[in-house]
Tab-separated table of C-alpha atoms in Angstrom:
chain	number	residue	atom	x	y	z
A	1	MET	CA	-0.310	-0.021	0.152
A	2	THR	CA	1.338	3.654	-0.966
A	3	GLY	CA	0.285	7.039	-0.609
A	4	LYS	CA	-0.749	6.609	-4.560
A	5	GLU	CA	-3.724	4.383	-3.398
A	6	PHE	CA	-5.047	7.716	-1.028
A	7	LYS	CA	-6.672	11.281	-2.153
A	8	TYR	CA	-4.878	12.687	0.707
A	9	ASN	CA	-2.018	12.179	2.856
A	10	ALA	CA	-1.428	12.481	6.654
A	11	ARG	CA	1.126	14.361	7.941
A	12	ILE	CA	2.390	15.004	11.688
A	13	ILE	CA	2.032	18.659	12.734
A	14	ALA	CA	2.053	18.040	16.402
A	15	PHE	CA	2.889	15.997	19.234
A	16	GLY	CA	3.423	15.838	22.737
A	17	LYS	CA	4.715	13.584	25.877
A	18	TYR	CA	4.509	12.615	29.296
A	19	VAL	CA	6.468	10.535	31.671
A	20	PRO	CA	5.682	10.402	35.585
A	21	ASP	CA	8.206	11.487	38.217
A	22	LYS	CA	8.942	7.846	39.855
A	23	VAL	CA	11.944	6.103	38.371
A	24	LEU	CA	13.188	2.260	39.208
A	25	ASP	CA	16.434	1.879	38.263
A	26	ASN	CA	18.705	-1.253	38.100
A	27	LYS	CA	19.693	-0.906	41.789
A	28	TYR	CA	15.754	-1.345	42.785
A	29	PHE	CA	15.342	-4.511	40.887
A	30	GLU	CA	18.953	-5.717	42.821
A	31	SER	CA	17.202	-5.048	46.073
A	32	ILE	CA	13.728	-7.532	45.332
A	33	VAL	CA	14.693	-10.140	42.406
A	34	ASP	CA	17.594	-12.359	41.854
A	35	THR	CA	19.651	-9.654	39.150
A	36	THR	CA	21.899	-7.351	38.841
A	37	ASP	CA	22.402	-3.977	37.251
A	38	GLU	CA	25.079	-4.795	34.991
A	39	TRP	CA	22.890	-8.116	33.853
A	40	ILE	CA	19.965	-5.845	33.181
A	41	ILE	CA	22.239	-3.518	30.996
A	42	THR	CA	23.748	-6.091	29.201
A	43	ARG	CA	21.372	-8.088	28.039
A	44	THR	CA	18.125	-5.383	27.376
A	45	GLY	CA	19.936	-1.617	27.427
A	46	ILE	CA	17.601	-0.516	30.813
A	47	ARG	CA	18.849	1.548	33.253
A	48	GLU	CA	15.600	2.685	34.801
A	49	ARG	CA	11.680	3.102	33.629
A	50	ARG	CA	9.364	5.550	35.152
A	51	VAL	CA	6.309	4.388	37.122
A	52	LEU	CA	2.901	6.051	37.431
A	53	GLU	CA	1.861	5.819	41.518
A	54	LYS	CA	-1.721	7.198	41.129
A	55	GLY	CA	-3.846	7.553	38.390
A	56	ALA	CA	-4.598	5.447	35.068
A	57	THR	CA	-3.131	4.939	31.241
A	58	SER	CA	-6.014	7.653	30.699
A	59	ASP	CA	-3.917	10.170	32.581
A	60	LEU	CA	-0.684	9.525	31.138
A	61	ALA	CA	-2.408	10.247	27.890
A	62	VAL	CA	-4.482	13.409	29.427
A	63	ASN	CA	-0.657	14.660	30.478
A	64	ALA	CA	0.507	14.148	27.026
A	65	ILE	CA	-2.052	15.807	25.247
A	66	LYS	CA	-1.776	18.611	27.330
A	67	ASP	CA	1.713	19.046	26.833
A	68	MET	CA	0.806	19.033	23.107
A	69	VAL	CA	-1.411	22.235	23.244
A	70	ARG	CA	1.124	24.015	25.190
A	71	ARG	CA	3.625	22.844	22.506
A	72	PHE	CA	1.908	24.290	19.514
A	73	ASN	CA	-1.197	25.734	20.859
A	74	ILE	CA	-3.616	23.353	19.465
A	75	ASP	CA	-7.498	23.488	19.728
A	76	LEU	CA	-8.638	20.441	20.871
A	77	ASP	CA	-12.009	21.287	19.567
A	78	THR	CA	-10.247	21.014	15.549
A	79	ILE	CA	-9.147	17.076	16.046
A	80	ASP	CA	-11.497	14.712	14.455
A	81	VAL	CA	-11.166	11.451	15.622
A	82	LEU	CA	-9.077	10.091	19.005
A	83	ILE	CA	-7.264	7.025	18.696
A	84	VAL	CA	-5.586	5.283	21.879
A	85	ALA	CA	-3.039	2.371	21.711
A	86	THR	CA	-3.055	0.639	24.734
A	87	VAL	CA	-2.930	-2.747	26.416
A	88	THR	CA	-3.563	-1.256	29.678
A	89	PRO	CA	-6.953	0.584	29.209
A	90	ASP	CA	-8.646	2.247	32.328
A	91	MET	CA	-11.294	-0.299	32.095
A	92	PHE	CA	-12.694	-2.934	29.435
A	93	PHE	CA	-15.383	-0.183	28.951
A	94	PRO	CA	-16.020	2.181	28.636
A	95	SER	CA	-12.972	2.819	25.815
A	96	THR	CA	-10.209	5.115	27.302
A	97	ALA	CA	-10.744	7.354	24.260
A	98	CYS	CA	-13.868	7.644	26.098
A	99	VAL	CA	-12.622	8.604	29.103
A	100	ILE	CA	-9.777	10.938	28.176
A	101	MET	CA	-12.549	12.692	25.565
A	102	ASP	CA	-14.550	13.297	28.495
A	103	LYS	CA	-11.286	14.804	30.793
A	104	LEU	CA	-10.549	16.812	28.244
A	105	GLU	CA	-13.779	18.074	27.491
A	106	MET	CA	-13.434	16.926	23.684
A	107	GLU	CA	-17.159	17.091	22.692
A	108	LYS	CA	-16.505	17.423	18.919
A	109	SER	CA	-14.813	14.123	18.908
A	110	TRP	CA	-14.702	10.315	18.151
A	111	GLY	CA	-12.926	8.152	19.422
A	112	PHE	CA	-11.571	4.356	20.115
A	113	ASP	CA	-9.186	2.011	21.975
A	114	LEU	CA	-6.760	-0.113	19.342
A	115	SER	CA	-5.101	-2.760	21.251
A	116	ALA	CA	-2.026	-4.510	19.324
A	117	ALA	CA	0.586	-4.730	21.917
A	118	CYS	CA	4.069	-3.281	21.578
A	119	SER	CA	2.438	-2.550	17.477
A	120	GLY	CA	-0.320	-0.720	18.958
A	121	PHE	CA	1.414	2.632	17.751
A	122	VAL	CA	2.331	1.828	14.323
A	123	PHE	CA	-1.171	0.366	13.883
A	124	ALA	CA	-2.877	2.969	14.763
A	125	CYS	CA	-0.747	5.071	12.294
A	126	SER	CA	-2.194	3.066	9.798
A	127	VAL	CA	-5.438	3.962	10.651
A	128	ALA	CA	-4.902	7.312	10.958
A	129	ARG	CA	-3.268	7.578	7.771
A	130	SER	CA	-6.930	6.016	6.039
A	131	LEU	CA	-9.138	7.690	7.831
A	132	ILE	CA	-7.559	10.781	7.026
A	133	GLY	CA	-6.540	9.855	3.015
A	134	GLY	CA	-10.193	8.698	1.879
A	135	GLY	CA	-10.686	12.873	2.691
A	136	ILE	CA	-13.510	12.126	5.691
A	137	TYR	CA	-11.569	13.363	8.471
A	138	LYS	CA	-9.039	16.407	8.481
A	139	ARG	CA	-7.374	15.857	12.006
A	140	VAL	CA	-6.488	12.295	14.061
A	141	LEU	CA	-4.679	12.222	17.308
A	142	VAL	CA	-3.397	8.504	18.084
A	143	VAL	CA	-1.765	8.401	21.427
A	144	GLY	CA	0.309	5.826	22.568
A	145	ALA	CA	0.160	4.903	26.532
A	146	ASP	CA	0.510	1.841	28.676
A	147	LYS	CA	0.712	1.546	32.295
A	148	MET	CA	2.240	-1.470	32.455
A	149	SER	CA	3.374	-1.418	35.570
A	150	THR	CA	-0.492	-2.444	36.735
A	151	ILE	CA	0.177	-5.648	34.906
A	152	THR	CA	4.005	-6.366	35.935
A	153	ASP	CA	4.814	-9.255	37.908
A	154	TYR	CA	7.177	-8.013	40.490
A	155	THR	CA	8.399	-11.035	41.763
A	156	ASP	CA	9.144	-12.475	38.093
A	157	ARG	CA	12.930	-11.388	37.467
A	158	ASN	CA	12.415	-11.955	33.531
A	159	THR	CA	9.607	-9.271	33.120
A	160	CYS	CA	9.532	-6.707	35.558
A	161	ILE	CA	12.799	-5.596	34.407
A	162	LEU	CA	11.640	-4.706	31.339
A	163	PHE	CA	8.396	-2.403	31.653
A	164	GLY	CA	7.857	1.208	32.350
A	165	ASP	CA	4.572	3.945	32.277
A	166	ALA	CA	4.735	6.535	30.048
A	167	GLY	CA	2.151	8.218	26.679
A	168	ALA	CA	2.750	9.883	23.832
A	169	CYS	CA	0.656	11.067	21.069
A	170	VAL	CA	1.415	12.677	17.467
A	171	LEU	CA	-1.381	14.707	15.480
A	172	PHE	CA	-1.607	13.654	11.705
A	173	GLU	CA	-3.031	16.565	9.955
A	174	ARG	CA	-4.621	15.915	5.713
A	175	THR	CA	-2.543	17.508	3.349
A	176	GLU	CA	-2.261	16.993	-0.864
A	177	ASN	CA	1.189	17.050	-0.304
A	178	LYS	CA	1.679	13.464	-1.571
A	179	SER	CA	5.595	13.801	-0.812
A	180	ASP	CA	5.165	14.573	3.106
A	181	GLY	CA	3.686	12.258	5.854
A	182	ILE	CA	3.048	8.586	5.692
A	183	LEU	CA	4.298	7.026	2.546
A	184	ASP	CA	4.118	3.872	2.575
A	185	GLU	CA	3.368	0.929	5.802
A	186	VAL	CA	4.098	-2.861	5.921
A	187	LEU	CA	1.702	-4.799	8.880
A	188	TYR	CA	1.277	-8.646	9.687
A	189	CYS	CA	-0.173	-10.138	12.379
A	190	ASP	CA	0.570	-14.056	13.191
A	191	GLY	CA	-1.435	-15.791	15.651
A	192	SER	CA	0.187	-18.296	16.331
A	193	GLY	CA	2.779	-16.083	18.632
A	194	ARG	CA	-0.359	-16.054	21.178
A	195	ASN	CA	1.258	-18.396	23.247
A	196	SER	CA	4.732	-16.899	23.640
A	197	LEU	CA	3.657	-13.476	25.110
A	198	TYR	CA	-0.028	-12.810	26.820
A	199	MET	CA	-1.669	-12.115	30.180
A	200	LEU	CA	-4.527	-15.070	30.783
A	201	GLY	CA	-6.736	-13.797	33.150
A	202	GLY	CA	-9.236	-11.162	33.441
A	203	GLY	CA	-10.825	-11.621	29.701
A	204	SER	CA	-13.723	-14.077	28.548
A	205	LEU	CA	-11.823	-16.979	28.643
A	206	ASN	CA	-10.635	-16.621	31.997
A	207	PRO	CA	-12.839	-14.110	33.787
A	208	ALA	CA	-11.510	-12.350	37.214
A	209	SER	CA	-11.674	-15.145	39.861
A	210	HIS	CA	-9.673	-15.919	43.123
A	211	GLU	CA	-8.252	-19.020	40.728
A	212	THR	CA	-6.635	-16.450	38.486
A	213	VAL	CA	-5.460	-14.426	40.870
A	214	GLU	CA	-4.066	-16.838	42.876
A	215	LYS	CA	-2.404	-17.870	40.025
A	216	ARG	CA	-1.160	-14.827	38.907
A	217	TRP	CA	-2.403	-14.720	35.423
A	218	HIS	CA	-3.306	-11.204	35.690
A	219	TYR	CA	-0.360	-9.974	34.708
A	220	VAL	CA	2.325	-10.020	31.694
A	221	TYR	CA	3.723	-13.685	30.794
A	222	GLN	CA	6.633	-14.030	28.540
A	223	ASP	CA	8.647	-16.803	27.008
A	224	GLY	CA	11.947	-14.541	26.512
A	225	LYS	CA	13.787	-16.437	24.209
A	226	ALA	CA	10.770	-17.621	21.597
A	227	VAL	CA	10.085	-13.805	21.328
A	228	PHE	CA	13.651	-12.969	20.880
A	229	LYS	CA	13.723	-14.729	17.944
A	230	VAL	CA	10.966	-13.583	16.008
A	231	ALA	CA	11.182	-10.332	16.797
A	232	VAL	CA	14.488	-10.083	15.251
A	233	ILE	CA	13.414	-11.271	12.643
A	234	GLY	CA	10.032	-9.586	12.053
A	235	MET	CA	11.367	-5.819	12.925
A	236	ALA	CA	14.485	-6.584	10.631
A	237	GLU	CA	12.393	-7.151	7.076
A	238	VAL	CA	9.806	-4.768	7.739
A	239	ALA	CA	12.189	-1.821	8.069
A	240	TYR	CA	14.526	-3.771	4.687
A	241	GLU	CA	10.967	-4.044	3.362
A	242	LEU	CA	10.185	-0.618	3.530
A	243	MET	CA	13.553	0.532	1.886
A	244	ALA	CA	13.376	-1.899	-0.861
A	245	ARG	CA	9.894	-0.949	-2.208
A	246	ASN	CA	10.308	2.580	-1.535
A	247	ASN	CA	14.243	2.675	-3.429
A	248	LEU	CA	15.832	3.455	-0.027
A	249	LYS	CA	19.312	3.489	0.758
A	250	PRO	CA	21.605	3.539	4.182
A	251	ASP	CA	21.990	7.399	2.874
A	252	ASP	CA	18.365	8.056	2.523
A	253	VAL	CA	17.305	7.148	6.244
A	254	ALA	CA	17.647	10.024	8.753
A	255	TYR	CA	16.269	7.733	10.974
A	256	LEU	CA	15.341	4.072	12.413
A	257	VAL	CA	12.442	4.700	14.960
A	258	PRO	CA	12.543	1.153	16.393
A	259	HIS	CA	10.281	0.149	19.626
A	260	GLN	CA	12.387	0.076	22.900
A	261	ALA	CA	12.215	-3.669	23.865
A	262	ASN	CA	15.318	-4.835	24.143
A	263	LEU	CA	18.822	-3.010	22.656
A	264	ARG	CA	19.849	-6.206	20.615
A	265	ILE	CA	16.701	-6.276	18.657
A	266	ILE	CA	16.882	-3.108	17.852
A	267	GLU	CA	20.598	-3.762	16.763
A	268	ALA	CA	20.088	-6.664	14.823
A	269	THR	CA	17.026	-4.263	13.019
A	270	ARG	CA	19.723	-1.268	12.319
A	271	GLU	CA	22.278	-4.075	11.031
A	272	ARG	CA	19.640	-5.409	8.160
A	273	MET	CA	19.013	-1.877	7.276
A	274	GLY	CA	22.787	-1.155	6.700
A	275	ILE	CA	22.763	1.991	8.356
A	276	GLY	CA	24.892	3.082	11.316
A	277	PRO	CA	24.352	3.435	14.902
A	278	GLU	CA	24.410	7.468	14.525
A	279	LYS	CA	20.692	6.988	12.720
A	280	VAL	CA	18.761	4.949	15.124
A	281	MET	CA	16.934	6.545	18.263
A	282	VAL	CA	17.538	4.871	21.349
A	283	ASN	CA	15.702	6.263	24.357
A	284	ILE	CA	15.164	2.403	26.293
A	285	HIS	CA	17.573	3.177	28.938
A	286	LYS	CA	15.539	5.995	30.174
A	287	TYR	CA	12.137	4.765	29.890
A	288	GLY	CA	12.093	1.005	29.860
A	289	ASN	CA	9.548	-0.415	27.672
A	290	THR	CA	6.799	1.453	27.800
A	291	THR	CA	4.722	-0.570	25.101
A	292	ALA	CA	2.512	1.867	22.869
A	293	ALA	CA	4.237	4.532	24.049
A	294	THR	CA	8.040	4.082	23.218
A	295	ILE	CA	8.057	5.137	19.395
A	296	PRO	CA	6.047	8.757	19.652
A	297	LEU	CA	8.600	8.669	23.141
A	298	CYS	CA	11.300	8.314	21.046
A	299	LEU	CA	10.256	11.037	18.477
A	300	VAL	CA	9.447	13.876	20.897
A	301	ASP	CA	12.921	13.257	22.359
A	302	TYR	CA	15.060	13.787	19.038
A	303	TYR	CA	13.043	16.328	18.411
A	304	ASP	CA	13.754	18.356	21.576
A	305	GLU	CA	17.076	17.476	21.504
A	306	GLY	CA	17.424	18.960	17.566
A	307	LYS	CA	17.872	16.115	15.991
A	308	LEU	CA	14.673	15.943	13.488
A	309	LYS	CA	14.459	18.381	10.747
A	310	VAL	CA	11.600	18.702	8.223
A	311	GLY	CA	11.814	16.119	5.342
A	312	ASP	CA	13.771	13.630	7.183
A	313	ASN	CA	12.976	9.872	6.124
A	314	LEU	CA	11.947	7.572	9.005
A	315	ILE	CA	11.195	4.109	9.195
A	316	LEU	CA	9.063	3.468	12.727
A	317	ALA	CA	9.460	-0.486	13.182
A	318	SER	CA	8.031	-2.503	16.293
A	319	PHE	CA	7.144	-5.690	17.112
A	320	GLY	CA	4.129	-6.997	19.757
A	321	ALA	CA	2.152	-9.887	21.405
A	322	GLY	CA	-0.017	-11.776	18.966
A	323	TYR	CA	2.660	-11.807	17.397
A	324	THR	CA	2.707	-7.921	15.573
A	325	TRP	CA	4.480	-6.491	13.920
A	326	GLY	CA	5.015	-3.645	10.974
A	327	GLY	CA	6.661	-0.783	10.023
A	328	ILE	CA	5.726	2.821	8.743
A	329	TYR	CA	7.586	5.059	6.114
A	330	LEU	CA	7.387	8.555	7.234
A	331	LYS	CA	8.823	12.066	5.927
A	332	TRP	CA	9.052	14.562	9.242
A	333	SER	CA	6.875	17.855	8.724
A	334	VAL	CA	7.439	19.604	12.079
A	335	GLU	CA	10.142	22.882	11.880
């Protein structure tokens, strides 16, 4: 699918982020599970992560949107659709999008939640592109937000070191310039991976009960080795596929913007693309894996550091539970 199939393109015009104040560094995890700072850094690249002590995923999102409003003086009444990528909704229903719109008095919008785990933001960008591309909507706000601390088992040393809480957002706007904004995408799902990364309890299959709580089914479970093997291949191949079908050489790519799950997966993706380490956005050392928030967090951080300029070619790549994986070829639009 290319931009030529749409009447309009979707370009980013604004963004925001929010990370909680409380920091959990690797020394903290040395005190609660059998691990070391060196082991965590060597295998994941994570040094610290943030935790929201009070509030829910909607609060992470609301604060990120408020940050966007402050930065760019955005009138929320001009936003047509809100898409919230998350696996930690405030509740099953109403949607977290509805909660956010109520808190921000977004009375002229409609919205919904999108569940694709760590690929949620990339999938949501694709949906925003489609909603705008057909000419029905002008502005679509995409939020990636997860309060992973609520589903993290802090007695499991294999997973508790990985996750953090955060929210970030980007605002897409309609443009007639077919060389701006999202130019291409590749998205995949493979349900056979559902047994390697999941949360068993709380859904219609295993409703909450004393048994599900006692069995710790309301926490993330991950078969680390299995997920690592397929994630390395999945993220690397979607990034390479986007480059190949758009005739992009390594010098043409300003940045790879990868999901921040593991530094070794990021490195493998970089090598497959043939780009240098200076062309890879990395902030996993500061935040850990914030699931749907990782990619937009990278965009905001690198913009704030003065490392992004209009016209930069970006390759967004993700891999998550499902399995879900995909990539976006995006031309940066914000000065």
